[in-house]
Short mmCIF file of C-alpha atoms in Angstrom, two decimals:
data_model
loop_
_atom_site.label_atom_id
_atom_site.label_comp_id
_atom_site.label_asym_id
_atom_site.label_seq_id
_atom_site.Cartn_x
_atom_site.Cartn_y
_atom_site.Cartn_z
CA MET A 57 -40.27 11.54 16.32
CA ARG A 58 -40.45 14.81 14.36
CA LYS A 59 -37.36 16.36 15.85
CA THR A 60 -35.14 12.85 15.63
CA VAL A 61 -36.13 12.70 11.92
CA CYS A 62 -35.41 16.28 11.44
CA ALA A 63 -32.02 16.67 13.21
CA LEU A 64 -31.14 13.37 11.02
CA HIS A 65 -31.49 15.04 7.75
CA ALA A 66 -28.90 17.32 8.63
CA GLU A 67 -26.69 14.34 9.03
CA LEU A 68 -27.11 13.82 5.43
CA VAL A 69 -25.96 17.38 4.26
CA ARG A 70 -22.94 16.63 6.72
CA TYR A 71 -21.87 13.50 5.27
CA GLY A 72 -22.11 15.35 1.84
CA LEU A 73 -25.09 12.30 0.51
CA VAL A 74 -27.39 15.07 -0.84
CA ALA A 75 -27.72 17.61 -3.08
CA TRP A 76 -30.74 20.40 -3.10
CA THR A 77 -34.16 19.42 -1.66
CA ALA A 78 -33.20 15.62 -2.88
CA GLY A 79 -33.04 13.03 -0.59
CA ASN A 80 -35.51 11.95 2.84
CA VAL A 81 -35.32 10.19 6.04
CA SER A 82 -38.51 8.41 8.13
CA GLY A 83 -39.12 7.05 11.18
CA ARG A 84 -41.85 4.71 12.75
CA ILE A 85 -43.79 5.99 15.00
CA PRO A 86 -42.98 2.97 18.08
CA GLY A 87 -46.59 1.67 18.78
CA GLU A 88 -48.47 3.05 16.09
CA ASP A 89 -49.48 2.74 12.41
CA LEU A 90 -47.68 5.99 11.29
CA PHE A 91 -44.12 7.29 10.46
CA VAL A 92 -42.52 10.53 10.33
CA ILE A 93 -40.90 11.55 6.54
CA LYS A 94 -39.43 14.86 5.38
CA PRO A 95 -41.99 17.38 3.47
CA SER A 96 -41.46 17.03 -0.38
CA GLY A 97 -39.32 19.91 -2.22
CA VAL A 98 -38.13 21.88 1.18
CA SER A 99 -34.53 23.07 1.53
CA TYR A 100 -32.62 21.73 3.75
CA ASP A 101 -32.08 24.81 5.79
CA ASP A 102 -35.83 25.53 6.07
CA LEU A 103 -36.32 21.69 7.86
CA THR A 104 -38.30 21.84 11.18
CA PRO A 105 -39.73 19.18 13.25
CA GLU A 106 -43.22 21.37 12.40
CA SER A 107 -42.09 20.88 8.98
CA MET A 108 -42.17 17.05 9.17
CA VAL A 109 -45.55 15.47 8.21
CA VAL A 110 -46.97 12.21 9.40
CA CYS A 111 -47.93 9.23 7.10
CA ASP A 112 -50.22 6.24 7.96
CA LEU A 113 -48.56 2.60 6.31
CA ASP A 114 -50.78 3.37 3.58
CA GLY A 115 -48.42 6.66 2.63
CA ASN A 116 -51.66 8.69 3.46
CA LEU A 117 -51.11 12.21 5.44
CA VAL A 118 -52.57 11.82 8.36
CA GLU A 119 -50.75 15.49 9.67
CA GLY A 120 -48.87 18.37 8.73
CA ASP A 121 -48.70 21.44 6.60
CA TYR A 122 -46.91 20.31 3.73
CA ALA A 123 -47.44 17.50 0.85
CA PRO A 124 -45.03 14.69 1.87
CA SER A 125 -41.66 13.34 0.46
CA SER A 126 -42.49 11.91 -3.77
CA ASP A 127 -40.51 8.79 -1.72
CA THR A 128 -43.29 7.93 0.62
CA ALA A 129 -45.24 5.10 -1.23
CA ALA A 130 -41.85 3.50 -0.80
CA HIS A 131 -41.12 4.37 2.64
CA ALA A 132 -44.73 2.97 3.61
CA TYR A 133 -44.28 -0.62 1.32
CA VAL A 134 -41.25 -1.33 3.68
CA TYR A 135 -43.11 -0.36 6.84
CA ARG A 136 -46.05 -2.82 5.52
CA HIS A 137 -43.87 -5.63 4.84
CA MET A 138 -40.75 -5.53 6.61
CA PRO A 139 -42.52 -4.91 10.59
CA GLU A 140 -38.77 -4.78 12.25
CA VAL A 141 -37.67 -1.62 10.09
CA GLY A 142 -37.85 1.62 12.17
CA GLY A 143 -36.39 3.84 9.93
CA VAL A 144 -35.71 4.21 5.87
CA VAL A 145 -33.50 6.22 4.30
CA HIS A 146 -33.15 7.64 0.47
CA THR A 147 -29.81 9.29 -0.86
CA HIS A 148 -28.22 9.99 -4.29
CA SER A 149 -24.77 9.91 -2.72
CA THR A 150 -22.37 9.98 -5.79
CA TYR A 151 -20.49 6.76 -5.74
CA ALA A 152 -23.33 4.46 -4.25
CA SER A 153 -25.65 5.89 -7.10
CA ALA A 154 -22.77 5.33 -9.86
CA TRP A 155 -22.35 1.21 -9.01
CA ALA A 156 -26.64 1.74 -9.12
CA ALA A 157 -25.84 3.52 -12.63
CA ARG A 158 -24.61 0.22 -13.43
CA GLY A 159 -26.60 -2.12 -12.23
CA GLU A 160 -23.51 -3.65 -10.49
CA ALA A 161 -23.58 -4.23 -6.43
CA ILE A 162 -20.54 -3.61 -4.41
CA PRO A 163 -18.49 -6.63 -3.87
CA CYS A 164 -17.39 -7.16 -0.05
CA VAL A 165 -13.87 -6.24 -0.09
CA LEU A 166 -13.44 -4.39 2.87
CA THR A 167 -13.43 -5.87 6.49
CA ALA A 168 -16.21 -2.71 7.00
CA MET A 169 -18.09 -3.64 4.53
CA ALA A 170 -18.17 -7.32 6.35
CA ASP A 171 -18.83 -5.73 9.67
CA GLU A 172 -21.80 -3.71 8.33
CA PHE A 173 -23.83 -5.12 5.68
CA GLY A 174 -22.48 -8.87 5.80
CA GLY A 175 -21.89 -9.27 2.63
CA GLU A 176 -22.07 -7.50 -0.78
CA ILE A 177 -24.30 -4.26 -0.97
CA PRO A 178 -27.18 -5.44 -3.40
CA VAL A 179 -28.97 -4.27 -6.72
CA GLY A 180 -32.48 -3.77 -6.56
CA PRO A 181 -34.27 -3.36 -9.88
CA PHE A 182 -35.45 -0.19 -12.02
CA ALA A 183 -38.69 1.16 -10.63
CA LEU A 184 -40.59 4.60 -11.50
CA ILE A 185 -40.94 7.05 -8.60
CA GLY A 186 -44.51 7.76 -6.87
CA GLY A 187 -45.74 3.96 -6.34
CA ASP A 188 -45.00 0.79 -4.80
CA ASP A 189 -42.79 -0.40 -6.91
CA ILE A 190 -39.93 0.90 -5.31
CA GLY A 191 -40.68 -0.19 -2.16
CA ARG A 192 -41.39 -3.87 -3.74
CA GLY A 193 -38.44 -3.74 -5.13
CA LEU A 194 -36.64 -2.85 -2.32
CA VAL A 195 -38.02 -5.44 0.04
CA ASP A 196 -37.60 -8.48 -2.29
CA THR A 197 -33.98 -7.47 -2.62
CA LEU A 198 -33.15 -6.85 1.16
CA LYS A 199 -35.05 -9.93 2.43
CA GLY A 200 -32.35 -12.01 0.48
CA HIS A 201 -29.27 -10.18 2.15
CA ARG A 202 -28.23 -8.95 5.13
CA SER A 203 -27.56 -5.81 4.18
CA PRO A 204 -28.94 -2.85 5.15
CA ALA A 205 -28.67 -1.45 1.99
CA VAL A 206 -29.31 -1.33 -1.78
CA LEU A 207 -28.58 0.58 -4.76
CA MET A 208 -31.74 0.77 -7.10
CA GLN A 209 -31.03 0.81 -10.74
CA ASN A 210 -30.65 4.11 -12.39
CA HIS A 211 -31.61 5.53 -9.39
CA GLY A 212 -29.90 5.54 -6.16
CA VAL A 213 -29.51 4.22 -2.25
CA PHE A 214 -32.43 3.01 0.06
CA THR A 215 -31.32 1.71 3.53
CA ILE A 216 -32.92 1.07 6.36
CA GLY A 217 -32.82 0.56 10.40
CA ALA A 218 -33.79 -0.70 13.59
CA THR A 219 -33.95 2.92 14.38
CA PRO A 220 -33.58 6.23 12.28
CA LYS A 221 -30.36 6.55 13.21
CA ALA A 222 -29.09 3.02 11.79
CA ALA A 223 -30.57 3.83 8.99
CA VAL A 224 -28.45 7.03 8.52
CA LYS A 225 -25.26 5.19 9.26
CA ALA A 226 -26.45 2.81 6.80
CA ALA A 227 -26.33 5.28 4.11
CA VAL A 228 -23.25 6.78 5.21
CA MET A 229 -20.83 3.65 5.54
CA CYS A 230 -22.85 2.50 1.64
CA GLU A 231 -21.55 5.84 0.49
CA ASP A 232 -17.88 5.30 2.37
CA VAL A 233 -17.29 1.71 1.06
CA ALA A 234 -18.79 2.86 -2.20
CA ARG A 235 -16.52 5.31 -2.89
CA THR A 236 -13.03 3.16 -1.74
CA VAL A 237 -13.88 0.27 -3.61
CA HIS A 238 -14.45 2.38 -6.82
CA VAL A 239 -10.98 4.10 -6.00
CA ALA A 240 -9.05 0.20 -5.48
CA ARG A 241 -10.54 -0.53 -8.90
CA GLN A 242 -8.55 1.68 -10.98
CA LEU A 243 -5.68 0.36 -9.16
CA GLY A 244 -6.99 -2.93 -10.47
CA SER A 245 -8.55 -5.63 -8.94
CA VAL A 246 -9.96 -5.84 -5.69
CA ILE A 247 -10.11 -8.84 -3.72
CA PRO A 248 -12.92 -10.74 -2.24
CA ILE A 249 -12.91 -11.86 1.56
CA GLU A 250 -13.98 -15.47 1.66
CA PRO A 251 -17.74 -15.81 3.34
CA LYS A 252 -16.20 -18.02 6.22
CA HIS A 253 -14.26 -14.77 7.21
CA ILE A 254 -17.13 -12.20 6.16
CA ASP A 255 -19.64 -14.22 8.49
CA ALA A 256 -17.16 -13.86 11.45
CA LEU A 257 -16.38 -10.32 11.01
CA TYR A 258 -20.33 -9.56 10.80
CA ASP A 259 -20.35 -11.65 13.72
CA ARG A 260 -18.08 -10.01 15.98
CA TYR A 261 -19.13 -6.36 15.03
CA GLN A 262 -22.63 -6.69 15.23
CA ASN A 263 -22.86 -8.94 18.59
CA VAL A 264 -19.17 -7.78 19.94
CA TYR A 265 -18.00 -4.52 19.02
CA GLY A 266 -18.74 -1.23 21.23
CA GLN A 267 -19.64 -0.71 24.27
CA ARG A 268 -21.92 -3.53 26.05
CA SER A 269 -24.05 -3.77 29.04
CA SER A 270 -22.96 -5.21 31.87
CA LYS A 271 -26.17 -5.74 33.20
#
């Protein structure tokens, strides 16, 4: 898991979702009440599997030579309250964070949004960094949505997934649609997709799209 989580941080850089040392990826260790997360304040260029830290589900450091991310308590809260989640990602990606700064959900006006998010990308409440408040707002918001992404007001993006890679994908897609919808609104009003069509698109993408095993 340390290798996986370390490698996925490079994807945040590759897709332009982070600046300097901001942002983080974590991954739950299967079969254990533990997760791996990025160390606090360490440059992305300096990250190695060995520099990743292991925490318990209360956010306590279990193994590692560095202090864990300042968002560790938020990640831990998600893992405690959403056992189906295997990965959590946080970014301050530009366009999605701009929506968060306005406290505005991204409306579902693209088929790609219906596919990945099953509706709008919701906004979570303002919360200070360091304690459970961000995690609490994140969980409370996402439990009412199919979206694996939430825009935390005045802060940035948090995404979840069954795996760390799935959570990173959701973060990449969140920024992509945030940018496109922003550009569309500069040209005029956007056209919402009807709920029945959102449901159909979401079902197709989640259950039919891509390569499926014949076994």
